[in-house]
Amino acid sequence: MFIANQNFNRLPESYLFSDVARKIKDFREANPESKVIRMDIGDVSLPLPECVVEAMSRAAAEMGQSASFHGYGPEQGYHFLREAVAETDYRSRGIKGISADDIFISDGAKSDLANLGDIFGSGVRPAVVTPAYPVYIDSNVLAGRGGIPENGRWSGISFLPARPESAFLPPLPHRGVTADVIYLCYPNNPTGTVLSLDKLQKWVDYALANKSLIIYDSAYEAYISTPGIPHSIYEAEGADKCAIEVRSFSKTAGFTGVRCGYTVVPRSLEFTFIDGTKASLNRIWCRRQCTKFNGVGYVVQRAAEALYTPEGREAIRRNVAYYMDNAALLRSALLGIGADVVGGVDAPYVWFRPKSELDSWQLFDRLLHRAAISSTPGVGFGKEGDGWLRLTGFNTAALTSEACSRLSHINDIF
Amino acid sequence: MFIANQNFNRLPESYLFSDVARKIKDFREANPESKVIRMDIGDVSLPLPECVVEAMSRAAAEMGQSASFHGYGPEQGYHFLREAVAETDYRSRGIKGISADDIFISDGAKSDLANLGDIFGSGVRPAVVTPAYPVYIDSNVLAGRGGIPENGRWSGISFLPARPESAFLPPLPHRGVTADVIYLCYPNNPTGTVLSLDKLQKWVDYALANKSLIIYDSAYEAYISTPGIPHSIYEAEGADKCAIEVRSFSKTAGFTGVRCGYTVVPRSLEFTFIDGTKASLNRIWCRRQCTKFNGVGYVVQRAAEALYTPEGREAIRRNVAYYMDNAALLRSALLGIGADVVGGVDAPYVWFRPKSELDSWQLFDRLLHRAAISSTPGVGFGKEGDGWLRLTGFNTAALTSEACSRLSHINDIF
C-alpha cells in the first residue's frame, strides 16, 4: 500500500507567496478600478538585456542546425559557463581557490537550496537564522528533519533569531545549540542587512570549529554598494573547507523567468560519512546532479554566458543601479514617516516597521486596502519578523515613486 | 557536526552512462583515426524543428521588452502549455478525465522520476521491473530506501525481473512481494518492448487491488506504431486512481538539450498519510514543486508549445519516422546475423544478444574495439540484461547504415 509523505500534512497549507498572491487577487476582484503596486514577491520589472536576448536567439538558431545542435549537456553545466563564473565572480576578485570544477550550473537558487538536503546524512540538524526565506525550513520539514511544530518553530531545527534590538544581526549559536548545517543569506532576504567580513569570519570559524556545513545564499551579492562588505563567503579564511555558496542570475539580470544560477561546492570541502570515511561534497553533489538532474538547457546557458561579456556586465550594473535607486526612494519615504527601516542600501529589500501596534498581516491588509500597495508580511519569514513588512525595489521607477507618494500619507494607512 | 548522506557511499561509484562515456573517450584517445559511431546514450541527432527555433527566438525577443517580459511563472507551468498537453495528448485521444490542472510542466523526465520520491511516505517499498533505467533504483537508494545491496539487488527494493525466455514481458508481483510503488516504462527502455492494453490493465488492476501507486514512464510513447498499443496508462480503466504518468519532449522533438517534459498527477489520485487522513497526490506534488522548484523558463515553455501546432506535429512525425527507419535497419542487420533481437518496432531502442557467451561489458568492448560502435551494456540496466546490448536509432541515417554494414561482419566482432 502506498502511503504519502506525512510531512506534507504537517507543513502549513500554503506557501507564503501564494497567500500573498491570493489576497492581492481577491482585492483586485473586489476593487477593479484600483491600481495595485506590487512590491511583494521579489520579481523584477526590467526586461532581459539585449545581449542576452541576442545570445538566446543565436543559440536557438544553432540548435536548429545539425552541425551546431546540442543534445544532452554535462549535468554540471557547460565548461564555457563554469569557467566564466569561476574567472569573473571568483578569481578576478581575488578568490584564488575556486575553479570551474567547483561550479555547478543550476536552474535557479531555489532548486539547489532545497535539493542540497539530499546530501545530508540522517540525524543532521539544520540551523536557520530567522527571519528567513521559507524554503530553508520547508524543504527540511518535507525531508523529515522538522521534528514537532510548536509555537511557530520546529523541534528538529535550531532557530537563531535575528532581532530588531540587535539590528537583525545574526547571533552565533549559543553553547548547547546544535547547528550541523547552517543557512546564512547575505545580503539578507528579507531584512536587507549585510555582514562585515569580521562578522562573516566568526561564522566560518564557528563552522570550522564545530565541523558544521554553511549553506550561503548570496543571490543578492551584486547589490552590495558599501566598500569592504564581502560578496562571497570565500572571502573569509577557511570557508572553502566549510561552505557551499548558492547564487542566481534572477535578480541581477532579470532571469526570474529564464531559470539559471549556480552553486559552488569546492573540491576542498570534505566531511565524513556516518562510518567515518571521507566524503567529498563536490563528488557527492556531482553524483546527486547526475542521478536526479539533466543539466540546464544549452540556450539558457548561452544566455547566462552573455552576462560575462562587457555588455552583460554593463547591463547588470544598470539593472542594479535602477533597482537600488528605487530602494533608496522607498527608504527615505519610510524614514520620512518615522518608520523603523533597515536594508535598502546593500540589498534590494527594504524592511520596515511603521509606528503601529498591528501585526504583519494586519499591516499587509492596511497597506493593500488603503494604499493599494502589496508587501510581504514579515511574519511569513519567521515570528521575529512580526510587525514588519518587506518591500522590494524591483518595481519600475515610476510605480516606486507613486508608491512613495502613497506611503507619505501613512497616517491614513496604519 | 555535519555528516554526509551515507547512501552516496553505497551506490556504485559511477553512473552507467559515465562509465560508457569514459570507455569511449579512452578508446578514441588510443585510436584517434577510428570513427566511433555512438549508439549508446539515448541522445538525438536531428536538430530542433524550425517552428521551435522560431518560437524560442520570438519568446526571447518578448523577454527583451518591458511590455512582454515574463518573470517568475507558475511553478506548475504556464496554462497555455498545460492546456495544449491536456487537449492534444489526452482529451483528443479519447482520455476524458485529464485536464490542465493535472499537468505539471517539468525540466525533463529524469528530474521528475527522481523527485517523485519526495512524496513517498517512510516505509514505502518500491518495485522495479528490470532491466530498467537506472534512475528508478539509484534515486530510491539515495533516499534511503535501498536497504542492503546483495548480489546486484537491493534488499529494500522489490525486483520484478523481465526475462528473455518470456520475451521481456514484466511479471506481476508474486504473492508475498510488496510493491507499494511500481515503476513501469513502456515503450520500454532498454528493451524496446511494449504492453498491450490487456496486459497494462492487469497492472492497473493489481495497483488498485493493492493500493499501489504506479509511476508510468512513457517518454517513448510517440514511437508506438502498432495499432492498439496504449500510448498512455490512462487508457486503462481506473488508472487515474493509481498512476502518475511522466513524459518528455526529449526524444520526440530533440529537446534533450532544451529540457522540458511533463508529469500527469490526476486530481483523482487519492491515497492516505500514515495517520489515515486523505492525501491528494496532485495537491502534494504541487506543494513539492512550489517549495523546491521555480518552474520551467518562459522561452522553453513557448518552444514546447510550438510542438502542438500543425508544424510541430508534423516535425515530430518526421523525427519519429526518421529514427524508426534507423531502428528498422538495425533490427534487420542484427536479425541477419542471427542475433536475438527485441524492440525497434514501437520504440527507438533495439535490444539484442549475439550468438556468444560473452557478458555485456565484454560484448561492449568487442563492439567498440572491433567495429568502433558504442552501445550500452544490458547489465547496466539490471543483471537479467547481462549478455545483451542496447543500440539506439537516434544517430543519423548515414551513420546507422555504416554501423549496419560494420555489424554484418559480426563474426569478426564477437
PDB file of C-alpha atoms in Angstrom, chain A residues 44 48-49 52 56 248-261 300 303-305 307, chain B residues 63 69-72:
ATOM      1  CA  VAL A  44      11.917  42.011 -11.388  1.00  0.00           C
ATOM      2  CA  LEU A  48      16.302  40.904 -20.312  1.00  0.00           C
ATOM      3  CA  PRO A  49      19.394  42.788 -21.507  1.00  0.00           C
ATOM      4  CA  VAL A  52      21.054  38.129 -23.505  1.00  0.00           C
ATOM      5  CA  MET A  56      19.374  33.213 -26.811  1.00  0.00           C
ATOM      6  CA  SER A 248      21.401  33.213  -9.070  1.00  0.00           C
ATOM      7  CA  PHE A 249      21.120  35.360 -12.172  1.00  0.00           C
ATOM      8  CA  SER A 250      17.491  36.078 -11.308  1.00  0.00           C
ATOM      9  CA  LYS A 251      17.844  39.439  -9.655  1.00  0.00           C
ATOM     10  CA  THR A 252      20.959  40.754 -11.359  1.00  0.00           C
ATOM     11  CA  ALA A 253      19.894  40.191 -14.945  1.00  0.00           C
ATOM     12  CA  GLY A 254      16.173  39.538 -14.821  1.00  0.00           C
ATOM     13  CA  PHE A 255      16.459  35.747 -15.088  1.00  0.00           C
ATOM     14  CA  THR A 256      13.471  35.021 -12.831  1.00  0.00           C
ATOM     15  CA  GLY A 257      11.653  33.677 -15.898  1.00  0.00           C
ATOM     16  CA  VAL A 258      14.768  32.208 -17.554  1.00  0.00           C
ATOM     17  CA  ARG A 259      15.869  29.981 -14.665  1.00  0.00           C
ATOM     18  CA  CYS A 260      19.614  29.850 -14.213  1.00  0.00           C
ATOM     19  CA  GLY A 261      22.002  30.131 -11.312  1.00  0.00           C
ATOM     20  CA  VAL A 300      19.795  29.205 -21.267  1.00  0.00           C
ATOM     21  CA  ALA A 303      22.132  33.425 -22.231  1.00  0.00           C
ATOM     22  CA  ALA A 304      23.913  33.325 -18.871  1.00  0.00           C
ATOM     23  CA  GLU A 305      27.301  33.372 -20.566  1.00  0.00           C
ATOM     24  CA  LEU A 307      26.231  38.229 -18.767  1.00  0.00           C
TER      25      LEU A 307
ATOM     26  CA  MET B  63      11.594  38.837 -22.825  1.00  0.00           C
ATOM     27  CA  PHE B  69       8.655  40.454 -20.277  1.00  0.00           C
ATOM     28  CA  HIS B  70       7.868  37.380 -18.184  1.00  0.00           C
ATOM     29  CA  GLY B  71       9.384  36.997 -14.717  1.00  0.00           C
ATOM     30  CA  TYR B  72       8.510  34.203 -12.324  1.00  0.00           C
TER      31      TYR B  72
END
